[in-house]
mmCIF file of C-alpha atoms and ligand atoms in Angstrom:
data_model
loop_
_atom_site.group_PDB
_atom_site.id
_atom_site.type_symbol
_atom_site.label_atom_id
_atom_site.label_comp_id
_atom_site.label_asym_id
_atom_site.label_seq_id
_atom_site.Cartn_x
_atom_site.Cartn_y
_atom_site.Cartn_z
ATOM 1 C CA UNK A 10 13.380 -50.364 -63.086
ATOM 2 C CA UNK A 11 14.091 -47.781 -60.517
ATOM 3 C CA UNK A 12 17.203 -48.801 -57.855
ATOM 4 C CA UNK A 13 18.002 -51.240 -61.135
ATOM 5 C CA UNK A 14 21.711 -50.983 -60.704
ATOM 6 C CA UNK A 15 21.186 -52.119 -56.822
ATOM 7 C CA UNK A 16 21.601 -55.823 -55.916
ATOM 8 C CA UNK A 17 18.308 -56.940 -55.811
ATOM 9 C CA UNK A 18 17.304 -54.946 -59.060
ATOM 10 C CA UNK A 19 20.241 -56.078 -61.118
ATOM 11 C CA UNK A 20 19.393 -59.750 -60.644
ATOM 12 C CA UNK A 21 15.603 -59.088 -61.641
ATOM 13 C CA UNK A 22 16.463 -56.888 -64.697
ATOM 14 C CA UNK A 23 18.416 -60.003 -65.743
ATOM 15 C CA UNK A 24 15.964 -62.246 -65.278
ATOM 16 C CA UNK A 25 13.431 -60.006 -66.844
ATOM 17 C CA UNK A 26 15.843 -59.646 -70.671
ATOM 18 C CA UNK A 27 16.050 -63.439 -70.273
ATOM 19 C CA UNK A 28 12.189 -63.699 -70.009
ATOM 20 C CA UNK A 29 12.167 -61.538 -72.886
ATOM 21 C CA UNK A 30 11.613 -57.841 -71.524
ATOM 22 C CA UNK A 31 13.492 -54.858 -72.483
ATOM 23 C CA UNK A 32 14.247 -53.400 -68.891
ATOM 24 C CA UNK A 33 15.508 -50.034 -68.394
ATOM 25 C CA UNK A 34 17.318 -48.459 -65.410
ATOM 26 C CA UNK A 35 16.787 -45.436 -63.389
ATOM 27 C CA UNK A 36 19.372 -44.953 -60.850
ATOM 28 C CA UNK A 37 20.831 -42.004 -58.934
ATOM 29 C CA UNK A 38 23.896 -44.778 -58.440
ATOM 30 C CA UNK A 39 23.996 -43.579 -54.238
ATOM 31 C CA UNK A 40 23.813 -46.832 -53.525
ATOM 32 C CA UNK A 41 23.723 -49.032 -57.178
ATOM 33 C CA UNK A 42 27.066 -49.896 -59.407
ATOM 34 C CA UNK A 43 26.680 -48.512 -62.848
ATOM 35 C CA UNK A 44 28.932 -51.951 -63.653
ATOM 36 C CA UNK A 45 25.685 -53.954 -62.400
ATOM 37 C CA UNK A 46 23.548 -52.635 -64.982
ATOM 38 C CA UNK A 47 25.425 -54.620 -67.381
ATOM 39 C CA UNK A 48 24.327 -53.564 -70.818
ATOM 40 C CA UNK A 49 20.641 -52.543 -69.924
ATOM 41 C CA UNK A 50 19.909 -48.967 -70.515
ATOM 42 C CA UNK A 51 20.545 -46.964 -68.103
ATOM 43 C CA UNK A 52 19.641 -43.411 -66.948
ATOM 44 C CA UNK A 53 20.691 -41.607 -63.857
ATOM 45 C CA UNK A 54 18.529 -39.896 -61.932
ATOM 46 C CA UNK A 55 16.479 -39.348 -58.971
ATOM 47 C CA UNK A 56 13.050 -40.489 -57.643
ATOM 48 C CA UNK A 57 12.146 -37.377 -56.423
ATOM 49 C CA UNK A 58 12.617 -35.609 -59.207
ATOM 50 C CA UNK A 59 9.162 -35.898 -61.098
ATOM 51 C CA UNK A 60 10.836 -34.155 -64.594
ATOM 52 C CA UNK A 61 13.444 -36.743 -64.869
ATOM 53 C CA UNK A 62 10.952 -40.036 -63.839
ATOM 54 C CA UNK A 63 8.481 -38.541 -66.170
ATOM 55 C CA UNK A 64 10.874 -38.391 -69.225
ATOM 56 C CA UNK A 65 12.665 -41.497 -68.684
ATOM 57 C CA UNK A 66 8.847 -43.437 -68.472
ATOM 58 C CA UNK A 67 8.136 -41.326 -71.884
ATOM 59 C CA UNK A 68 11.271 -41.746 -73.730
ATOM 60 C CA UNK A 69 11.670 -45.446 -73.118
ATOM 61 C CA UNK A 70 8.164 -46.143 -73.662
ATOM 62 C CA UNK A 71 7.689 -47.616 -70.630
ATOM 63 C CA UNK A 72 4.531 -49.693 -69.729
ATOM 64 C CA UNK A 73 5.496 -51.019 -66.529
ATOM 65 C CA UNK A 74 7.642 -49.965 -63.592
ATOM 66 C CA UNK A 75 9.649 -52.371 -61.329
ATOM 67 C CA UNK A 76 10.606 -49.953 -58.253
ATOM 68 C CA UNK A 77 13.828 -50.642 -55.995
ATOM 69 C CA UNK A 78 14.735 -47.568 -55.449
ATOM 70 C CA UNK A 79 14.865 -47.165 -51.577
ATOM 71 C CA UNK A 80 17.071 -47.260 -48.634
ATOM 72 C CA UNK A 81 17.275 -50.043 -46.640
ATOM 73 C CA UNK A 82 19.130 -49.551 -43.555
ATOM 74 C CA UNK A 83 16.534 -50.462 -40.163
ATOM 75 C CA UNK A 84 19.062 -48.985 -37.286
ATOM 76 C CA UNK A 85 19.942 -45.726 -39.737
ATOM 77 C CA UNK A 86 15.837 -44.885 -40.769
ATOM 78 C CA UNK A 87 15.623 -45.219 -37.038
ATOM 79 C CA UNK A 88 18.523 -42.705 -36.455
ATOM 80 C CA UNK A 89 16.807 -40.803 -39.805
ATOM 81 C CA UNK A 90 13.305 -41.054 -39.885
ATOM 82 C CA UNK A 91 12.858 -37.755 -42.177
ATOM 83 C CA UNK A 92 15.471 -39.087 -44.631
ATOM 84 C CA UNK A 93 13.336 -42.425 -45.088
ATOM 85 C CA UNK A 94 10.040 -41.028 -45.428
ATOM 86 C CA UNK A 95 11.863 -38.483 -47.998
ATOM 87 C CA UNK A 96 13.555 -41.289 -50.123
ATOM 88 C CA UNK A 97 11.418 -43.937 -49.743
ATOM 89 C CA UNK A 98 7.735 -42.232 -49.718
ATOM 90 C CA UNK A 99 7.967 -39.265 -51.261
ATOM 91 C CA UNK A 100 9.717 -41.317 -54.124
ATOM 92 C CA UNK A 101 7.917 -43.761 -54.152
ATOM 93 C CA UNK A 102 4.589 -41.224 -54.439
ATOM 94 C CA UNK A 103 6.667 -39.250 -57.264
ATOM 95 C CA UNK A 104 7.230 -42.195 -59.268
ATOM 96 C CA UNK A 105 3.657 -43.298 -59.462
ATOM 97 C CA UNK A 106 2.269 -39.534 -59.855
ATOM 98 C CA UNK A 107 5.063 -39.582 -62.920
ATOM 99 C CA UNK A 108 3.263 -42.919 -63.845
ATOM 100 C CA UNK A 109 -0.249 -41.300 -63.883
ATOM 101 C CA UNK A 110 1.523 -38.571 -66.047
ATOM 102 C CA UNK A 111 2.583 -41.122 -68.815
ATOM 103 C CA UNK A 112 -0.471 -43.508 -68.964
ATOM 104 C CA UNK A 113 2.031 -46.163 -67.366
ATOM 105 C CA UNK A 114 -0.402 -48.748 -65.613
ATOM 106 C CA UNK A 115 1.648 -52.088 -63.989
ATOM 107 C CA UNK A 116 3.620 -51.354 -60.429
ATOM 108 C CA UNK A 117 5.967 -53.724 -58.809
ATOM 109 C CA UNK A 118 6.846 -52.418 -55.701
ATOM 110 C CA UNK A 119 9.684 -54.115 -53.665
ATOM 111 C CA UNK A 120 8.443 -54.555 -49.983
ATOM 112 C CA UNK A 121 9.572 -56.223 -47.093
ATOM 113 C CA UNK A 122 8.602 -58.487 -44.398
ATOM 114 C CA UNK A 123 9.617 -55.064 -41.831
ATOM 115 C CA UNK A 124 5.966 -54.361 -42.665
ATOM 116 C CA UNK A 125 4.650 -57.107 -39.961
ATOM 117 C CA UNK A 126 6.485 -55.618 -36.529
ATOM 118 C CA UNK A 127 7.079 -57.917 -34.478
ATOM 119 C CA UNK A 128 5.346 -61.481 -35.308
ATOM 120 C CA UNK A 129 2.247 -62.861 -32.859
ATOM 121 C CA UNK A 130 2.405 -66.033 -35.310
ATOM 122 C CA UNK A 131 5.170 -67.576 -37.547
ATOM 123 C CA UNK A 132 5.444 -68.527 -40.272
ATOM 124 C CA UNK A 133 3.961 -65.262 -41.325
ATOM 125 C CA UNK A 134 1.468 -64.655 -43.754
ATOM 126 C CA UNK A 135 0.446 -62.148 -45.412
ATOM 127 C CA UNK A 136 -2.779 -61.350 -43.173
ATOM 128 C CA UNK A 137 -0.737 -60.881 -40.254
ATOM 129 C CA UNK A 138 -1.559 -57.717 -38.708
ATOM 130 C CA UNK A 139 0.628 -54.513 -40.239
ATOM 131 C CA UNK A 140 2.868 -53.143 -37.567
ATOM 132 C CA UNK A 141 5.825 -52.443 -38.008
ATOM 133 C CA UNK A 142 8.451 -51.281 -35.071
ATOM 134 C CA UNK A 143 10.939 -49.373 -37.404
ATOM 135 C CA UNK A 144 10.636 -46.075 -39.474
ATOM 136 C CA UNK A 145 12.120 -48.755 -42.813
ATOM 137 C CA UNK A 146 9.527 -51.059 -42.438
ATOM 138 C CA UNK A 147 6.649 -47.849 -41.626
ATOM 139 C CA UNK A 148 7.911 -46.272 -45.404
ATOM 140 C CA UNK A 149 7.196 -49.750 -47.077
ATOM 141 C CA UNK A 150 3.892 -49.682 -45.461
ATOM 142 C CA UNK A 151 2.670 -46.423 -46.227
ATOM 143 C CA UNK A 152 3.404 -46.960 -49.823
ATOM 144 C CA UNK A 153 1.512 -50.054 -49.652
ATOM 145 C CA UNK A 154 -1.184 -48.542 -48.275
ATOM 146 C CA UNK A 155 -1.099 -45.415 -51.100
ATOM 147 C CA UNK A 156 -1.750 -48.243 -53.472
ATOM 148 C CA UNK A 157 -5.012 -49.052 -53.383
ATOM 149 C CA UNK A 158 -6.020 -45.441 -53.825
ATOM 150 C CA UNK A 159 -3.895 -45.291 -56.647
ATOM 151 C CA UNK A 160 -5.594 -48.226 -57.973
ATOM 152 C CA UNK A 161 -8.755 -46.691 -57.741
ATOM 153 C CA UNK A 162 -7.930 -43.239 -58.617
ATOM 154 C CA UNK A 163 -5.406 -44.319 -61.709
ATOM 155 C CA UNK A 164 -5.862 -47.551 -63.359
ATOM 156 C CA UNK A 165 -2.419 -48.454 -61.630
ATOM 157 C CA UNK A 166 -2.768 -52.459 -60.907
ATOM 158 C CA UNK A 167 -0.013 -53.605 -58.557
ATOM 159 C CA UNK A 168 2.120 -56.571 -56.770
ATOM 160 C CA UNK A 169 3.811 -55.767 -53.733
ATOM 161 C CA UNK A 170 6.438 -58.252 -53.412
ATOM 162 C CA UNK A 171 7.242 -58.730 -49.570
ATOM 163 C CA UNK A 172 10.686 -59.985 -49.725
ATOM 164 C CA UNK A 173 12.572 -61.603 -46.287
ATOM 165 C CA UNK A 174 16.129 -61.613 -46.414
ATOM 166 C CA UNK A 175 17.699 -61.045 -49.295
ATOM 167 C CA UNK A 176 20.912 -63.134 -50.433
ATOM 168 C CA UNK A 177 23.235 -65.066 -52.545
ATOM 169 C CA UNK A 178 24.404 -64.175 -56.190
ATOM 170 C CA UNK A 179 23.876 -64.363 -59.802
ATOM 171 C CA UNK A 180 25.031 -68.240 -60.555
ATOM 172 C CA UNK A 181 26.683 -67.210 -63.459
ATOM 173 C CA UNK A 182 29.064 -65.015 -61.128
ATOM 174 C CA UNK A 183 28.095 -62.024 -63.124
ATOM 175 C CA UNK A 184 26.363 -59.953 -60.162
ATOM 176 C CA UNK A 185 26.615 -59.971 -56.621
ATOM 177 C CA UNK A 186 26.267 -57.946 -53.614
ATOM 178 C CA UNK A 187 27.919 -54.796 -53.230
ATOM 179 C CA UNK A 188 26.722 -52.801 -50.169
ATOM 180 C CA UNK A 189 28.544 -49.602 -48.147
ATOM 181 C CA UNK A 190 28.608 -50.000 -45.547
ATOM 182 C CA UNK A 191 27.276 -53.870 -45.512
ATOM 183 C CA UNK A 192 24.862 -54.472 -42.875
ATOM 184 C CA UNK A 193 23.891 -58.234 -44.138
ATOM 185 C CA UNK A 194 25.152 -61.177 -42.375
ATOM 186 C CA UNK A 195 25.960 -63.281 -45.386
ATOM 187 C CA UNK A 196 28.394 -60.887 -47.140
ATOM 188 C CA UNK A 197 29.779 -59.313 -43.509
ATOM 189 C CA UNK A 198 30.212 -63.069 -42.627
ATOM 190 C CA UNK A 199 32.031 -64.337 -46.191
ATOM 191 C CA UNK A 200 34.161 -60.806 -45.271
ATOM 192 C CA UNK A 201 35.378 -61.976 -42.643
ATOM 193 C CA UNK A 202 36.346 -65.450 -43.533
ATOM 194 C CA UNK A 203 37.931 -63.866 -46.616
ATOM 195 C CA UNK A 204 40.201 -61.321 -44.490
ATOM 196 C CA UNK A 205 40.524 -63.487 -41.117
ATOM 197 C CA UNK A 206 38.413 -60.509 -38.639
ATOM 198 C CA UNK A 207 35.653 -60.752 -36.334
ATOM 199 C CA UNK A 208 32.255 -60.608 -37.217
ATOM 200 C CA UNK A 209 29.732 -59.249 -34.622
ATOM 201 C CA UNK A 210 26.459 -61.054 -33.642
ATOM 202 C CA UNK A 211 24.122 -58.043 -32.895
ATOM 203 C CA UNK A 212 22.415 -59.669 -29.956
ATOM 204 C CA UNK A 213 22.611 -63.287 -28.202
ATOM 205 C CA UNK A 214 19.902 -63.022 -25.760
ATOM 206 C CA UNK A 215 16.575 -63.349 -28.187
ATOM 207 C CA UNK A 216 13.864 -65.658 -27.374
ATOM 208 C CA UNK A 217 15.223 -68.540 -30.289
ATOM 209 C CA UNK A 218 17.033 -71.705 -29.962
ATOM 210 C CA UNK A 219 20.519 -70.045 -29.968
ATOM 211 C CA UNK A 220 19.745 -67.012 -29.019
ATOM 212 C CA UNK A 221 20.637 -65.396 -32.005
ATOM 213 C CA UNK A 222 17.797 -63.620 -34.736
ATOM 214 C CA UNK A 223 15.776 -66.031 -36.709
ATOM 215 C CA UNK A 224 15.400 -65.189 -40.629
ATOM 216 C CA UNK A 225 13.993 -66.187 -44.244
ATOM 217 C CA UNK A 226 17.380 -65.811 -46.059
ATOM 218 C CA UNK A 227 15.695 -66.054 -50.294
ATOM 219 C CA UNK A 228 18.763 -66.667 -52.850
ATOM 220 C CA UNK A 229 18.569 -63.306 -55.232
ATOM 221 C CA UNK A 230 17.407 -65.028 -58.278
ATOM 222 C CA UNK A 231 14.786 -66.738 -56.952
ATOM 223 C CA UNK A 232 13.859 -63.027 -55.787
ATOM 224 C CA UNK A 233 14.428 -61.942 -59.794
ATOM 225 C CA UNK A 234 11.982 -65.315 -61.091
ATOM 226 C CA UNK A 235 9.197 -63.389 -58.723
ATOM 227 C CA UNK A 236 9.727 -60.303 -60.213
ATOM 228 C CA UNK A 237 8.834 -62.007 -63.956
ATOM 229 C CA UNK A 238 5.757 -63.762 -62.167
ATOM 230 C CA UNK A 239 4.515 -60.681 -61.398
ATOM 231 C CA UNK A 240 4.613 -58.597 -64.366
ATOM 232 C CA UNK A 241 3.551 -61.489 -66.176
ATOM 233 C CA UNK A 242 0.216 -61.193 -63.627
ATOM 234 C CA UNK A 243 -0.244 -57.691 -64.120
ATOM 235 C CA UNK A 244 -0.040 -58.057 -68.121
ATOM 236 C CA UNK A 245 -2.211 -60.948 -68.026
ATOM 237 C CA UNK A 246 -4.914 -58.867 -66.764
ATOM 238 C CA UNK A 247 -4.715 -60.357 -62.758
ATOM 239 C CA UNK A 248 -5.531 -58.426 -60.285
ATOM 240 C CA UNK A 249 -3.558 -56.204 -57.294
ATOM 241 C CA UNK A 250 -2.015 -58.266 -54.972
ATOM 242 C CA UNK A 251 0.965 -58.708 -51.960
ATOM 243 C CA UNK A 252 2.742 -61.516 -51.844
ATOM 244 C CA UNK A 253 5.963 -63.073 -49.376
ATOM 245 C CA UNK A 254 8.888 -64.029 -51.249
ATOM 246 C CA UNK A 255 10.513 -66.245 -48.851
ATOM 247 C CA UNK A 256 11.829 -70.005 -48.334
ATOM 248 C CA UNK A 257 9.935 -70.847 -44.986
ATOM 249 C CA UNK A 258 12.632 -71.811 -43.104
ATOM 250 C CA UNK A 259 14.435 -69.948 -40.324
ATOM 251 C CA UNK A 260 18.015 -69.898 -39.975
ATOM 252 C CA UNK A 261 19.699 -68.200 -37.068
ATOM 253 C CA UNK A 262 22.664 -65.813 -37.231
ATOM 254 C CA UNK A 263 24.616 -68.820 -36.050
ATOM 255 C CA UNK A 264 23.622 -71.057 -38.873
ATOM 256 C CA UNK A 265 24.468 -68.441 -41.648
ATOM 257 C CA UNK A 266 28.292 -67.968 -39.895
ATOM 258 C CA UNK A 267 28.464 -72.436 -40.057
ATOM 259 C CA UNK A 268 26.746 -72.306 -43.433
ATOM 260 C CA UNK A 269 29.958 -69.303 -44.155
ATOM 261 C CA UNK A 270 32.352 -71.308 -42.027
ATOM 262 C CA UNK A 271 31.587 -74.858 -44.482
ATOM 263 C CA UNK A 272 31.542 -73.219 -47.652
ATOM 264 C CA UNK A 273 35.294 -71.628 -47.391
ATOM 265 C CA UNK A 274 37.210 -73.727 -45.028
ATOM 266 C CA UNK A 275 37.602 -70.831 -42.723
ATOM 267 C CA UNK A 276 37.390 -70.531 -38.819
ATOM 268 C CA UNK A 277 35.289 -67.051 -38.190
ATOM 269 C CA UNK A 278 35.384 -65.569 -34.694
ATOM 270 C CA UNK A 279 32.129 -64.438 -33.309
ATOM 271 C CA UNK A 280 32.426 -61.633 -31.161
ATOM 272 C CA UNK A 281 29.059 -60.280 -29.009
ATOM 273 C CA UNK A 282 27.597 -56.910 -29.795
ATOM 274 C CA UNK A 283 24.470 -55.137 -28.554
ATOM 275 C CA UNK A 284 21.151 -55.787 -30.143
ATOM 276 C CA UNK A 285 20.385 -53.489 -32.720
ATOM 277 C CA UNK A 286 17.372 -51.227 -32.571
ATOM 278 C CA UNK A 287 14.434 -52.106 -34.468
ATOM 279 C CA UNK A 288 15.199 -55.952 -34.934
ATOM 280 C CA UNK A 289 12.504 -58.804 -34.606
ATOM 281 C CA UNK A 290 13.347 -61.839 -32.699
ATOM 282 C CA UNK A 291 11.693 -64.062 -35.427
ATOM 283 C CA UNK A 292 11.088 -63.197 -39.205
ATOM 284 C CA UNK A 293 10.072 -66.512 -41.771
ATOM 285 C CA UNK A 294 7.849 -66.851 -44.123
ATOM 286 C CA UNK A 295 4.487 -68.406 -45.318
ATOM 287 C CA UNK A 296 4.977 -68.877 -49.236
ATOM 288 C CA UNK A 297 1.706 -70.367 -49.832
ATOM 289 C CA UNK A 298 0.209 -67.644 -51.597
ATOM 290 C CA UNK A 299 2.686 -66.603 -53.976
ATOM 291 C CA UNK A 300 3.312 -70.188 -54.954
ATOM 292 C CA UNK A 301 -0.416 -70.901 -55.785
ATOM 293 C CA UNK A 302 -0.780 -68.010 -57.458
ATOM 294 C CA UNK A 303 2.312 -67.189 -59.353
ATOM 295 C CA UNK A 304 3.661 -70.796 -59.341
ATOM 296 C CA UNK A 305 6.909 -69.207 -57.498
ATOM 297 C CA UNK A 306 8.768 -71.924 -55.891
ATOM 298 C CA UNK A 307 12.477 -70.926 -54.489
ATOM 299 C CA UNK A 308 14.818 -73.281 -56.549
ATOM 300 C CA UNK A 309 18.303 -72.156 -54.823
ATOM 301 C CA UNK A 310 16.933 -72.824 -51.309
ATOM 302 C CA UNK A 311 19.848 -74.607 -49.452
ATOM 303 C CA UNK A 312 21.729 -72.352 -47.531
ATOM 304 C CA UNK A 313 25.279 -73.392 -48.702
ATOM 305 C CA UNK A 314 24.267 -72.852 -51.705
ATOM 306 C CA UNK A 315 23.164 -69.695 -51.566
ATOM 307 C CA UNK A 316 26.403 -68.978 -49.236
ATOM 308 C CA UNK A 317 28.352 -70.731 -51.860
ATOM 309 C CA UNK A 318 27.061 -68.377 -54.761
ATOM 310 C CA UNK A 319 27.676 -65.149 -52.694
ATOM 311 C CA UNK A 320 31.325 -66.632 -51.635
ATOM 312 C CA UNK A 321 32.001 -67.359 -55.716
ATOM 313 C CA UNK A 322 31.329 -63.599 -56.373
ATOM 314 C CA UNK A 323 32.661 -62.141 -53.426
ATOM 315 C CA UNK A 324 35.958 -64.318 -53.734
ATOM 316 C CA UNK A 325 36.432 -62.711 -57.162
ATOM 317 C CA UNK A 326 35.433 -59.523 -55.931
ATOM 318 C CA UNK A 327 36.856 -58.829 -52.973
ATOM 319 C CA UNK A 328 36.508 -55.199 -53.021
ATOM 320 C CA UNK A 329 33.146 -55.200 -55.016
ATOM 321 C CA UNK A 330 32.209 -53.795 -58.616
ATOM 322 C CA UNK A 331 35.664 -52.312 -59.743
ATOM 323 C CA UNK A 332 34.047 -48.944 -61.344
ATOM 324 C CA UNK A 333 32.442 -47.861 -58.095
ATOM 325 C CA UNK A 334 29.102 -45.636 -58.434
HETATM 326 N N1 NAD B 414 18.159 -56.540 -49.547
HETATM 327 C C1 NAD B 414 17.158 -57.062 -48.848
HETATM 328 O O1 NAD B 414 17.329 -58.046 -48.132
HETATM 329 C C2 NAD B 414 15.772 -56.487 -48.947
HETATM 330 C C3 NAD B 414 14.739 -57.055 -48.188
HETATM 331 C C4 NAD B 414 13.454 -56.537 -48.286
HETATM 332 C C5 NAD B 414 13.205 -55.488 -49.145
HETATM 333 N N2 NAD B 414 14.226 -54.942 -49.862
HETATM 334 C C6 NAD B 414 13.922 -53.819 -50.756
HETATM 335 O O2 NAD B 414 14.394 -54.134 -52.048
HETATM 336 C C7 NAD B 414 14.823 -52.967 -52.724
HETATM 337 C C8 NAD B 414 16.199 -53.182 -53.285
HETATM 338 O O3 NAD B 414 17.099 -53.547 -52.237
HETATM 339 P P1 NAD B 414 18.642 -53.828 -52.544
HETATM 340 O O4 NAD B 414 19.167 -54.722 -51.496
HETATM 341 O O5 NAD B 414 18.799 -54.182 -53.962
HETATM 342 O O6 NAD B 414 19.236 -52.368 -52.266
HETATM 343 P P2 NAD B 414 20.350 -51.560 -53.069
HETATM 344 O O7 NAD B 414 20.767 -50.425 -52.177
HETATM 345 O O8 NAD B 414 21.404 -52.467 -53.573
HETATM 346 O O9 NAD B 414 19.535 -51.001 -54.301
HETATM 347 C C9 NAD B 414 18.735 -49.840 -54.235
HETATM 348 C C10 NAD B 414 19.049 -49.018 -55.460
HETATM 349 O O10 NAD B 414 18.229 -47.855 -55.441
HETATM 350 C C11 NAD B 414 19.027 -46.730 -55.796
HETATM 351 N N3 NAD B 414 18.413 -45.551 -55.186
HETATM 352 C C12 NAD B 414 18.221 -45.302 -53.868
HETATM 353 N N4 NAD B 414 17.636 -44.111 -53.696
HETATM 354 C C13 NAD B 414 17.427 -43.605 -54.944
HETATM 355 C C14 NAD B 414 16.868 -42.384 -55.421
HETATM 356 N N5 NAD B 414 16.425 -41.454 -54.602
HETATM 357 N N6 NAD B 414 16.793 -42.210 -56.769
HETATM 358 C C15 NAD B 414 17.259 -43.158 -57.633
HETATM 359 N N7 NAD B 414 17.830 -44.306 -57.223
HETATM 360 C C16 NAD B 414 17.912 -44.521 -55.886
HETATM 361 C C17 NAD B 414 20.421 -47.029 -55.278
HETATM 362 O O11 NAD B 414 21.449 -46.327 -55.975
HETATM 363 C C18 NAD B 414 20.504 -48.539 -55.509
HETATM 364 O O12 NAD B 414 21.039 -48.858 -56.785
HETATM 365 C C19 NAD B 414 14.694 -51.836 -51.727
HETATM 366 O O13 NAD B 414 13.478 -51.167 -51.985
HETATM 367 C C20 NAD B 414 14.614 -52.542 -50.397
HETATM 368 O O14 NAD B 414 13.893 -51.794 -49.453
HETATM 369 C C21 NAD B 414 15.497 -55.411 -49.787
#
């Protein structure tokens, strides 16, 4: 599991040792806590470097890979466009070349609804047309697009798993969300009920009911169940395949801050700020395919509840994993 000490990969690898896997990490720890990892194996290193992803697939005896590994920021891999392609292709390309390497053959790849662009019809499925209006959501696509060939070329069978917005925490309070800086509404909103400061709503004058961004916010271990779904397609023989991971239901930036605002009892100002570049008006999702093919229902859909989740780990970490890195 590459990017397994991240958020999204430390709920999955979870998931996967409670569906009976033995997951191992591969981290460089930039962004991941070596505290989420719990007590999966873990070895740090980088994507790009095709030595390291080669030995870690050989000496753990790896027959599937579950890649994270990315960055994830839209406004900065429009500020950085060489820095995405660099991190997020070219590692992604060295991690399945290290795959051909060491006769690995199942891919998960972690994509996102960025690859769409702006929507012509919601909710989305996953025929919209491809078009993506940031460099983030342009890296997810071309690996998606390398896949095929990879397919064809290698024997590599995949699932791209399109995930909206990411959010909420383990239930058992044992992970959470730890992002530097944190550019995701729930967690900037629960900091700011937790330390009484403004949060800023990036843009008031979209085409939506309030005015504020429309998204698909999917609780983190509903994320994690997909993750098992999938691998258990791949090892059952099914065939390559994308799939949306979200709950069909937009929520504005406005609900999220009420949804923050009910769960802790706490007044949050809302101050204006620009737009920022590279956002989508409306993002939701269609779910139809994923849940009549993998079964994959979201079963922590309600928004407080996911807010409550996140507020339960962030309200015993304030500050985030203790051990940072
Ligand atoms: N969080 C979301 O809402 C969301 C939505 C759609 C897609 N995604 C995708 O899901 C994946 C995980 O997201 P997340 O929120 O868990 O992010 P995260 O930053 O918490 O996790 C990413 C992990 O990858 C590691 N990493 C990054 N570059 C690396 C490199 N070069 N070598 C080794 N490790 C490296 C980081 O240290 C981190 O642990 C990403 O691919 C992201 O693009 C996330």
């Amino acid at each position: 599991m590459t990017g397994g000490a991240g958020y999204i990969g430390s709920h999955a690898a979870k998931a996967l040792r409670a569906a009976g896997h033995r997951p191992v990490i591969f981290d460089n720890l930039s962004a991941g806590h070596r505290e989420a990892a719990l007590d999966h194996p873990i070895v740090v290193g980088d994507i790009r470097d095709l030595d390291a992803v080669r030995r870690a697939l050989r000496q753990s005896g790896a027959t599937a890979v579950m890649h994270f590994a990315a960055w994830l920021s839209v406004p900065d891999s429009v500020r950085d466009p060489i820095g995405y392609y660099r991190n997020n292709v070219e590692g992604a390309l060295t991690v399945l070349e290290a795959m051909t390497h060491e006769h690995c053959h199942h891919f998960v790849f972690s994509s996102t609804c960025a690859v769409y662009g702006e929507p012509i019809e919601t909710p989305l499925r996953e025929s919209h047309p491809h078009r993506p209006i940031n460099a983030y959501g342009q890296t997810k696509l071309a690996v998606e697009q390398a896949l095929p060939h990879f397919e064809r070329a290698y024997d590599i069978r995949f699932v791209a798993l399109r995930y909206f917005n990411a959010a909420g925490a383990d239930p058992d309070g044992q992970l959470g969300e730890d992002h530097d800086p944190e550019i995701h509404v729930i967690p900037r909103a629960l900091h700011a009920a937790a330390n009484g400061t403004p949060i800023d709503i990036f843009g008031d004058d979209y085409p939506t009911p309030d005015g504020t961004c429309l998204r698909d916010y999917v609780h983190v271990t509903d994320l994690a169940d997909a993750h098992v779904r999938a691998l258990r397609r791949l090892e059952s023989g099914g065939a390559s395949a994308a799939y949306n991971v979200g709950t069909e239901r937009p929520t504005s930036v406005h609900d999220v801050v009420n949804a923050v605002e009910r769960v802790t009892g706490r007044k949050i100002e809302r101050r204006q700020a620009p737009r920022r570049p590279g956002d989508p008006a409306v993002l939701y999702a269609s779910a139809e395919k994923i849940r009549s093919e993998l079964g994959w229902t979201p079963r922590h859909a309600e928004l407080d509840a996911i807010v409550r989740d996140a507020w339960n780990w962030h309200s015993r970490h304030p500050t985030g994993y203790e051990g940072k890195g």
